[in-house]
Amino acid sequence: MSALLQVEGLEKRYGARIGCTGVSFDLFPGEVLGIVGESGSGKSTLLACLAGHLAADSGQILYRGRDLGAMAEPERRVLARTEWAFVHQNPRDGLRMGVSAGANVGERLMAVGARHYGAIRAAAEDWLGRVEIDPGRIDDRPRAFSGGMQQRLQIARNLVTAPRLVLMDEPTGGLDVSVQARLLDLLRALVREMGLGVIIVTHDLAVARLLADRLMVMKDGRVIEAGLTDQVLDDPQAAYTQLLVSSVLQV
Amino acid sequence: MTEAYSFAYLDESTKRMIRRTLLKALAVPGYQVPFASREMPMPYGWGTGGVQVTAACLVPEDVLKVIDQGADDTTNAVSIRRFFQRTAGVAVTEHTTEASLIQTRHRIPEAPLKEGQILIYQVPIPEPLRFLEPRESETRKMHALEEYGLMHVKLYEDIARHGAIATSYGYPVKVEGRYVMDPSPIPKFDNPKLSGNPAIQLFGAGRESRIHALPPYTRVVNLDFEDHPFEPTKADAACDLCGATTSYLDEVIMDDAGGRMFCCSDTDFCATRRAAGHAGRLAPGGEAA
Amino acid sequence: MIRIENLSKSFTLHNQGGAVIEVLRGAALSVAPGECVALTGASGAGKSTLMRMIWGNYRAASGQILVGGLDVAQASPREIIALRRDRLGYVSQFLRVVPRVPTRRVVAEPLLALGMGEAEAIARAEGLLSTLNIPERLWSLSPTTFSGGEQQRVNIARGFAHPYPALLLDEPTASLDAVNREVVLGLIAAAKARGAALIGIFHDEAARARVADRAVDVTAFTPARAA
């Protein structure tokens, strides 16, 4: 098995201010890497660089051995709608609110050339079922859905083309606890079934513990500590991580 | 002709700029070429784009026809026709076959066009992707990279909502297998006439400052799904004036009691048929009275 | 199967003035296949710490922890994840699961992670649940709402779902009634019989006497506390 993503010495600055710096890691298929830290720690900047939403100032990102920095935009955009998925914290940022749930799920299929309405609809129904949305609501617009359903719809819309790499920005933020649990369970099953490589940014250590195999702790744009999730949470080495872990209720 | 005006109202350098744009648009069929749209002595929505393209194309020998939804006698058509009579002094006609240049709002004439004719469309919104993508920067990129999945999202939504592709005008097309184009709000009944047409077809959007074009005999394909193919549609009736069954019809409400009639939207086509002796259900002295 | 040499562990509490607490020094231990070793010693002597170090949960300050040839003290996270997937099992005292996941899925999860088919994995999970006397009507519910004893049995079922060659047991018989205690001791005996190397913490002395081949008193590894 070879690495899905290899990141080396990544840096992003906003003028004199550091977005993130010196970030290096790799990700294999079937792995979930959690990135934790407080707001402003650089985790979202890092995710945006990985997704190609922001251009890094230095360092290298290899996707399946190919340098993203050297890749032409058309090719990156093709990857972005086939092999990559990005799940936004706010589902409204990742959904088309003006079209039905079915069209939201079908969009990526149509973008890669699906031209059979019946087949697209069948795939959409299948995916709605997989994320536990009643397929009978396929023609409803996302506006009519609850926050948790919208988030699951966003996930279905992203995974319908069977991507390899999934980037998630606080996917369970803003959801109530029972809805979070359903989503975590769903994500774990999908990671296992589809062999997804997932990077999940979260400030919720409980979510990180249940979902991530490995953890990276960030502060002020730098990686403070990285390792096995339960080891980082149960035996944190860095002062900052100890503070972070001790500041939350029992996870 | 009133000497106070430049020929066809616009100054020569403006016309040259528009002609250059037209050449580029013809060279890249279906691609929206930006141009420096001028203020015209009529409000936006009255065909300022079409008028500028017409002005740039007109020569004194031209015979001009102007139609609005197929009719030569509506306010918009009459005003524009008079505008060019006054500023260019060109001959005008209502007969499709006699015209060398036709400016149209939302129809393609029923009578087949020939080589040498120019059909100029008035276009309100030239960007077919605008429905789902509001960012101009993004739609341009999508055209550049041929990312047209969104067009099918729109059609999917139609079928999901109405059981069939309900888009009945401004039906999106793909030009020469490359650019997706909005054919202006013509009824989709007219779409088949876009493809392989011997005439030059020019599209001017004044407010949006865009021109696109189809050179003669361009291949134009209607977007659709394999299991929901494109279908040109019209009212299932015959013209009540000329009896035609193959032309695009307007429905006219006759009274408060639900009385209605259908008649050809192309007034020239209808009049020509009636002159040749055809008559419909409500024609004065018609056989079906 | 499991060999520990010269292992030491200390915690540095950065947020309490950088206090360094040394908890283990010079720990050594070896467990052969088919053998069960009980860790003993007073509460706080470091039994759980040692077990968590073998699990890869706590980092070693120095020394070696060889499990099936892999040095957990030096291994990368990825190697430890692979080790936990197929070679090293752990029955902890507390059940930690994603809420809402049905019990049968919780138990089947280690098997699914190994790539076993859904139907087969669920069947094996249900077999274990029934052996451990979890009523069938509970299998489709999440264990988060279960009683302590039920949760413990679910945890044991999960730990024994896959025949790991090495298994860590932290108080496996605590909070169990006599019948279920017998079932668990039977599972441990069966694991030994198939050649698994086991390390256990048993406060239940009778249970320890039944299944453990020998005891290792971790007090011997506890550094003298500097006051």
PDB file of C-alpha atoms in Angstrom, chain C residues 17-216:
ATOM      1  CA  GLY C  17       5.536  23.098  37.665  1.00  0.00           C
ATOM      2  CA  GLY C  18       7.096  20.466  35.466  1.00  0.00           C
ATOM      3  CA  ALA C  19       6.870  17.820  38.181  1.00  0.00           C
ATOM      4  CA  VAL C  20       8.284  14.485  37.066  1.00  0.00           C
ATOM      5  CA  ILE C  21       6.614  11.404  38.466  1.00  0.00           C
ATOM      6  CA  GLU C  22       8.489   8.188  37.967  1.00  0.00           C
ATOM      7  CA  VAL C  23       6.113   5.230  38.001  1.00  0.00           C
ATOM      8  CA  LEU C  24       8.060   2.267  36.636  1.00  0.00           C
ATOM      9  CA  ARG C  25      11.713   1.390  36.558  1.00  0.00           C
ATOM     10  CA  GLY C  26      13.460  -1.681  35.200  1.00  0.00           C
ATOM     11  CA  ALA C  27      10.286  -3.611  34.521  1.00  0.00           C
ATOM     12  CA  ALA C  28      10.842  -7.015  32.941  1.00  0.00           C
ATOM     13  CA  LEU C  29       8.355  -9.671  32.032  1.00  0.00           C
ATOM     14  CA  SER C  30       7.881 -12.440  29.517  1.00  0.00           C
ATOM     15  CA  VAL C  31       4.814 -14.384  28.501  1.00  0.00           C
ATOM     16  CA  ALA C  32       4.935 -17.484  26.323  1.00  0.00           C
ATOM     17  CA  PRO C  33       2.143 -18.631  24.011  1.00  0.00           C
ATOM     18  CA  GLY C  34      -0.487 -20.519  25.993  1.00  0.00           C
ATOM     19  CA  GLU C  35       0.554 -18.830  29.197  1.00  0.00           C
ATOM     20  CA  CYS C  36      -1.377 -16.441  31.430  1.00  0.00           C
ATOM     21  CA  VAL C  37       0.554 -14.067  33.664  1.00  0.00           C
ATOM     22  CA  ALA C  38      -1.223 -12.120  36.399  1.00  0.00           C
ATOM     23  CA  LEU C  39       0.014  -8.693  37.385  1.00  0.00           C
ATOM     24  CA  THR C  40      -0.222  -8.137  41.110  1.00  0.00           C
ATOM     25  CA  GLY C  41       0.637  -5.440  43.555  1.00  0.00           C
ATOM     26  CA  ALA C  42      -1.168  -2.862  45.601  1.00  0.00           C
ATOM     27  CA  SER C  43      -3.416  -0.329  44.008  1.00  0.00           C
ATOM     28  CA  GLY C  44      -1.270   2.390  42.433  1.00  0.00           C
ATOM     29  CA  ALA C  45       1.729   0.104  42.053  1.00  0.00           C
ATOM     30  CA  GLY C  46       1.559   0.462  38.288  1.00  0.00           C
ATOM     31  CA  LYS C  47      -0.344  -2.594  37.045  1.00  0.00           C
ATOM     32  CA  SER C  48      -2.629  -0.612  34.770  1.00  0.00           C
ATOM     33  CA  THR C  49       0.227   1.636  33.672  1.00  0.00           C
ATOM     34  CA  LEU C  50       2.249  -1.370  32.587  1.00  0.00           C
ATOM     35  CA  MET C  51      -0.713  -2.837  30.767  1.00  0.00           C
ATOM     36  CA  ARG C  52      -1.404   0.442  28.976  1.00  0.00           C
ATOM     37  CA  MET C  53       2.232   0.605  27.928  1.00  0.00           C
ATOM     38  CA  ILE C  54       1.968  -2.820  26.360  1.00  0.00           C
ATOM     39  CA  TRP C  55      -1.198  -1.650  24.593  1.00  0.00           C
ATOM     40  CA  GLY C  56       0.788   1.307  23.245  1.00  0.00           C
ATOM     41  CA  ASN C  57      -1.350   3.779  25.081  1.00  0.00           C
ATOM     42  CA  TYR C  58       1.401   5.136  27.315  1.00  0.00           C
ATOM     43  CA  ARG C  59       4.822   5.930  25.966  1.00  0.00           C
ATOM     44  CA  ALA C  60       7.878   4.271  27.455  1.00  0.00           C
ATOM     45  CA  ALA C  61      10.717   6.401  28.738  1.00  0.00           C
ATOM     46  CA  SER C  62      13.167   3.614  27.939  1.00  0.00           C
ATOM     47  CA  GLY C  63      13.315  -0.131  27.473  1.00  0.00           C
ATOM     48  CA  GLN C  64      11.608  -2.590  25.163  1.00  0.00           C
ATOM     49  CA  ILE C  65       8.112  -3.999  24.859  1.00  0.00           C
ATOM     50  CA  LEU C  66       8.147  -6.780  22.299  1.00  0.00           C
ATOM     51  CA  VAL C  67       4.762  -8.095  21.233  1.00  0.00           C
ATOM     52  CA  GLY C  68       4.935 -10.709  18.503  1.00  0.00           C
ATOM     53  CA  GLY C  69       8.302  -9.287  17.434  1.00  0.00           C
ATOM     54  CA  LEU C  70       7.215  -5.621  17.332  1.00  0.00           C
ATOM     55  CA  ASP C  71       8.776  -3.225  19.832  1.00  0.00           C
ATOM     56  CA  VAL C  72       5.781  -1.214  20.942  1.00  0.00           C
ATOM     57  CA  ALA C  73       8.065   1.244  22.724  1.00  0.00           C
ATOM     58  CA  GLN C  74       9.600   2.266  19.397  1.00  0.00           C
ATOM     59  CA  ALA C  75       6.830   1.427  16.936  1.00  0.00           C
ATOM     60  CA  SER C  76       5.124   4.001  14.738  1.00  0.00           C
ATOM     61  CA  PRO C  77       1.422   4.689  15.274  1.00  0.00           C
ATOM     62  CA  ARG C  78       0.675   2.828  12.064  1.00  0.00           C
ATOM     63  CA  GLU C  79       2.488  -0.305  13.293  1.00  0.00           C
ATOM     64  CA  ILE C  80       0.628  -0.179  16.589  1.00  0.00           C
ATOM     65  CA  ILE C  81      -2.701   0.159  14.800  1.00  0.00           C
ATOM     66  CA  ALA C  82      -1.865  -2.900  12.701  1.00  0.00           C
ATOM     67  CA  LEU C  83      -0.760  -4.785  15.825  1.00  0.00           C
ATOM     68  CA  ARG C  84      -4.023  -4.004  17.579  1.00  0.00           C
ATOM     69  CA  ARG C  85      -5.990  -5.047  14.554  1.00  0.00           C
ATOM     70  CA  ASP C  86      -4.747  -8.598  14.242  1.00  0.00           C
ATOM     71  CA  ARG C  87      -2.323  -9.606  17.024  1.00  0.00           C
ATOM     72  CA  LEU C  88      -3.050  -7.801  20.273  1.00  0.00           C
ATOM     73  CA  GLY C  89      -6.411  -7.652  22.005  1.00  0.00           C
ATOM     74  CA  TYR C  90      -7.390  -5.647  25.057  1.00  0.00           C
ATOM     75  CA  VAL C  91     -10.341  -6.011  27.383  1.00  0.00           C
ATOM     76  CA  SER C  92     -10.383  -2.785  29.332  1.00  0.00           C
ATOM     77  CA  GLN C  93     -12.454  -2.077  32.398  1.00  0.00           C
ATOM     78  CA  PHE C  94     -14.578   0.440  30.632  1.00  0.00           C
ATOM     79  CA  LEU C  95     -16.561   0.213  27.459  1.00  0.00           C
ATOM     80  CA  ARG C  96     -15.859   3.095  25.110  1.00  0.00           C
ATOM     81  CA  VAL C  97     -18.033   3.070  22.001  1.00  0.00           C
ATOM     82  CA  VAL C  98     -19.731   5.371  19.570  1.00  0.00           C
ATOM     83  CA  PRO C  99     -23.184   5.919  21.053  1.00  0.00           C
ATOM     84  CA  ARG C 100     -26.166   4.450  19.198  1.00  0.00           C
ATOM     85  CA  VAL C 101     -24.231   1.602  17.567  1.00  0.00           C
ATOM     86  CA  PRO C 102     -26.082  -1.686  18.204  1.00  0.00           C
ATOM     87  CA  THR C 103     -24.376  -4.114  20.548  1.00  0.00           C
ATOM     88  CA  ARG C 104     -23.964  -6.828  17.918  1.00  0.00           C
ATOM     89  CA  ARG C 105     -22.099  -4.326  15.714  1.00  0.00           C
ATOM     90  CA  VAL C 106     -19.903  -3.195  18.610  1.00  0.00           C
ATOM     91  CA  VAL C 107     -18.822  -6.789  19.170  1.00  0.00           C
ATOM     92  CA  ALA C 108     -18.409  -7.516  15.447  1.00  0.00           C
ATOM     93  CA  GLU C 109     -16.331  -4.420  14.816  1.00  0.00           C
ATOM     94  CA  PRO C 110     -12.870  -5.971  15.359  1.00  0.00           C
ATOM     95  CA  LEU C 111     -13.835  -8.670  12.849  1.00  0.00           C
ATOM     96  CA  LEU C 112     -15.154  -6.168  10.306  1.00  0.00           C
ATOM     97  CA  ALA C 113     -11.904  -4.228  10.668  1.00  0.00           C
ATOM     98  CA  LEU C 114     -10.066  -7.405   9.726  1.00  0.00           C
ATOM     99  CA  GLY C 115     -12.123  -7.614   6.557  1.00  0.00           C
ATOM    100  CA  MET C 116     -14.515 -10.360   7.591  1.00  0.00           C
ATOM    101  CA  GLY C 117     -17.865 -10.345   5.799  1.00  0.00           C
ATOM    102  CA  GLU C 118     -20.710  -8.581   7.582  1.00  0.00           C
ATOM    103  CA  ALA C 119     -22.905 -11.686   7.955  1.00  0.00           C
ATOM    104  CA  GLU C 120     -20.147 -13.893   9.299  1.00  0.00           C
ATOM    105  CA  ALA C 121     -18.871 -11.234  11.697  1.00  0.00           C
ATOM    106  CA  ILE C 122     -22.351 -10.560  13.054  1.00  0.00           C
ATOM    107  CA  ALA C 123     -22.991 -14.291  13.450  1.00  0.00           C
ATOM    108  CA  ARG C 124     -19.826 -14.735  15.469  1.00  0.00           C
ATOM    109  CA  ALA C 125     -20.636 -11.677  17.571  1.00  0.00           C
ATOM    110  CA  GLU C 126     -24.116 -13.001  18.320  1.00  0.00           C
ATOM    111  CA  GLY C 127     -22.650 -16.360  19.303  1.00  0.00           C
ATOM    112  CA  LEU C 128     -20.397 -14.673  21.860  1.00  0.00           C
ATOM    113  CA  LEU C 129     -23.162 -12.463  23.200  1.00  0.00           C
ATOM    114  CA  SER C 130     -25.311 -15.493  23.715  1.00  0.00           C
ATOM    115  CA  THR C 131     -22.445 -17.371  25.413  1.00  0.00           C
ATOM    116  CA  LEU C 132     -22.072 -14.396  27.747  1.00  0.00           C
ATOM    117  CA  ASN C 133     -25.801 -14.425  28.505  1.00  0.00           C
ATOM    118  CA  ILE C 134     -26.634 -11.032  27.047  1.00  0.00           C
ATOM    119  CA  PRO C 135     -30.370 -11.326  26.296  1.00  0.00           C
ATOM    120  CA  GLU C 136     -31.077 -11.299  22.568  1.00  0.00           C
ATOM    121  CA  ARG C 137     -33.497  -8.394  22.886  1.00  0.00           C
ATOM    122  CA  LEU C 138     -30.532  -6.163  23.805  1.00  0.00           C
ATOM    123  CA  TRP C 139     -28.402  -7.004  20.772  1.00  0.00           C
ATOM    124  CA  SER C 140     -29.920  -4.344  18.602  1.00  0.00           C
ATOM    125  CA  LEU C 141     -29.558  -1.659  21.282  1.00  0.00           C
ATOM    126  CA  SER C 142     -26.529   0.437  22.080  1.00  0.00           C
ATOM    127  CA  PRO C 143     -24.600  -0.869  25.095  1.00  0.00           C
ATOM    128  CA  THR C 144     -24.207   2.688  26.420  1.00  0.00           C
ATOM    129  CA  THR C 145     -27.522   2.238  28.256  1.00  0.00           C
ATOM    130  CA  PHE C 146     -26.657  -1.161  29.748  1.00  0.00           C
ATOM    131  CA  SER C 147     -25.845  -1.958  33.379  1.00  0.00           C
ATOM    132  CA  GLY C 148     -22.201  -2.144  34.454  1.00  0.00           C
ATOM    133  CA  GLY C 149     -22.132  -5.928  34.338  1.00  0.00           C
ATOM    134  CA  GLU C 150     -23.732  -6.041  30.907  1.00  0.00           C
ATOM    135  CA  GLN C 151     -21.308  -3.471  29.562  1.00  0.00           C
ATOM    136  CA  GLN C 152     -18.416  -5.475  30.928  1.00  0.00           C
ATOM    137  CA  ARG C 153     -19.659  -8.602  29.168  1.00  0.00           C
ATOM    138  CA  VAL C 154     -20.089  -6.733  25.883  1.00  0.00           C
ATOM    139  CA  ASN C 155     -16.533  -5.523  26.300  1.00  0.00           C
ATOM    140  CA  ILE C 156     -15.338  -9.088  26.896  1.00  0.00           C
ATOM    141  CA  ALA C 157     -17.267 -10.365  23.884  1.00  0.00           C
ATOM    142  CA  ARG C 158     -15.564  -7.746  21.744  1.00  0.00           C
ATOM    143  CA  GLY C 159     -12.147  -8.611  23.142  1.00  0.00           C
ATOM    144  CA  PHE C 160     -12.632 -12.311  22.418  1.00  0.00           C
ATOM    145  CA  ALA C 161     -14.307 -11.936  19.005  1.00  0.00           C
ATOM    146  CA  HIS C 162     -11.019 -12.321  17.186  1.00  0.00           C
ATOM    147  CA  PRO C 163      -8.545 -15.015  18.342  1.00  0.00           C
ATOM    148  CA  TYR C 164      -5.680 -12.628  19.081  1.00  0.00           C
ATOM    149  CA  PRO C 165      -2.352 -14.353  19.772  1.00  0.00           C
ATOM    150  CA  ALA C 166      -1.797 -11.858  22.612  1.00  0.00           C
ATOM    151  CA  LEU C 167      -4.478 -10.548  24.930  1.00  0.00           C
ATOM    152  CA  LEU C 168      -4.553  -8.028  27.770  1.00  0.00           C
ATOM    153  CA  LEU C 169      -7.271  -8.379  30.415  1.00  0.00           C
ATOM    154  CA  ASP C 170      -7.964  -5.614  32.903  1.00  0.00           C
ATOM    155  CA  GLU C 171     -10.241  -6.972  35.629  1.00  0.00           C
ATOM    156  CA  PRO C 172     -12.251  -9.199  33.291  1.00  0.00           C
ATOM    157  CA  THR C 173     -14.345 -10.759  36.057  1.00  0.00           C
ATOM    158  CA  ALA C 174     -15.086  -7.626  38.065  1.00  0.00           C
ATOM    159  CA  SER C 175     -18.786  -6.862  38.483  1.00  0.00           C
ATOM    160  CA  LEU C 176     -19.856 -10.224  37.075  1.00  0.00           C
ATOM    161  CA  ASP C 177     -22.181 -12.702  38.733  1.00  0.00           C
ATOM    162  CA  ALA C 178     -21.043 -16.268  39.418  1.00  0.00           C
ATOM    163  CA  VAL C 179     -22.489 -17.732  36.225  1.00  0.00           C
ATOM    164  CA  ASN C 180     -20.937 -15.191  33.922  1.00  0.00           C
ATOM    165  CA  ARG C 181     -17.678 -15.273  35.840  1.00  0.00           C
ATOM    166  CA  GLU C 182     -17.482 -18.970  34.968  1.00  0.00           C
ATOM    167  CA  VAL C 183     -18.170 -18.197  31.305  1.00  0.00           C
ATOM    168  CA  VAL C 184     -15.361 -15.637  31.207  1.00  0.00           C
ATOM    169  CA  LEU C 185     -12.912 -17.939  32.953  1.00  0.00           C
ATOM    170  CA  GLY C 186     -13.858 -20.567  30.365  1.00  0.00           C
ATOM    171  CA  LEU C 187     -13.102 -18.137  27.545  1.00  0.00           C
ATOM    172  CA  ILE C 188      -9.722 -17.349  29.090  1.00  0.00           C
ATOM    173  CA  ALA C 189      -8.921 -21.045  29.454  1.00  0.00           C
ATOM    174  CA  ALA C 190      -9.910 -21.623  25.830  1.00  0.00           C
ATOM    175  CA  ALA C 191      -7.687 -18.758  24.688  1.00  0.00           C
ATOM    176  CA  LYS C 192      -4.783 -20.299  26.566  1.00  0.00           C
ATOM    177  CA  ALA C 193      -5.554 -23.668  25.049  1.00  0.00           C
ATOM    178  CA  ARG C 194      -5.336 -22.268  21.541  1.00  0.00           C
ATOM    179  CA  GLY C 195      -1.935 -20.781  22.381  1.00  0.00           C
ATOM    180  CA  ALA C 196      -2.657 -17.157  23.207  1.00  0.00           C
ATOM    181  CA  ALA C 197      -0.326 -15.264  25.512  1.00  0.00           C
ATOM    182  CA  LEU C 198      -2.337 -13.465  28.199  1.00  0.00           C
ATOM    183  CA  ILE C 199      -1.568 -10.776  30.728  1.00  0.00           C
ATOM    184  CA  GLY C 200      -4.261 -10.054  33.268  1.00  0.00           C
ATOM    185  CA  ILE C 201      -5.069  -7.956  36.285  1.00  0.00           C
ATOM    186  CA  PHE C 202      -7.364  -9.854  38.627  1.00  0.00           C
ATOM    187  CA  HIS C 203      -8.468  -8.540  41.971  1.00  0.00           C
ATOM    188  CA  ASP C 204     -10.600 -11.679  42.173  1.00  0.00           C
ATOM    189  CA  GLU C 205      -7.992 -13.989  43.753  1.00  0.00           C
ATOM    190  CA  ALA C 206      -9.923 -17.176  43.113  1.00  0.00           C
ATOM    191  CA  ALA C 207     -10.163 -16.315  39.446  1.00  0.00           C
ATOM    192  CA  ARG C 208      -6.479 -15.490  39.350  1.00  0.00           C
ATOM    193  CA  ALA C 209      -5.645 -18.824  40.895  1.00  0.00           C
ATOM    194  CA  ARG C 210      -7.794 -20.616  38.317  1.00  0.00           C
ATOM    195  CA  VAL C 211      -6.349 -19.135  35.130  1.00  0.00           C
ATOM    196  CA  ALA C 212      -2.958 -17.579  35.880  1.00  0.00           C
ATOM    197  CA  ASP C 213       0.133 -19.729  35.493  1.00  0.00           C
ATOM    198  CA  ARG C 214       2.185 -17.309  37.551  1.00  0.00           C
ATOM    199  CA  ALA C 215       2.036 -13.868  39.071  1.00  0.00           C
ATOM    200  CA  VAL C 216       4.368 -10.921  38.610  1.00  0.00           C
TER     201      VAL C 216
END
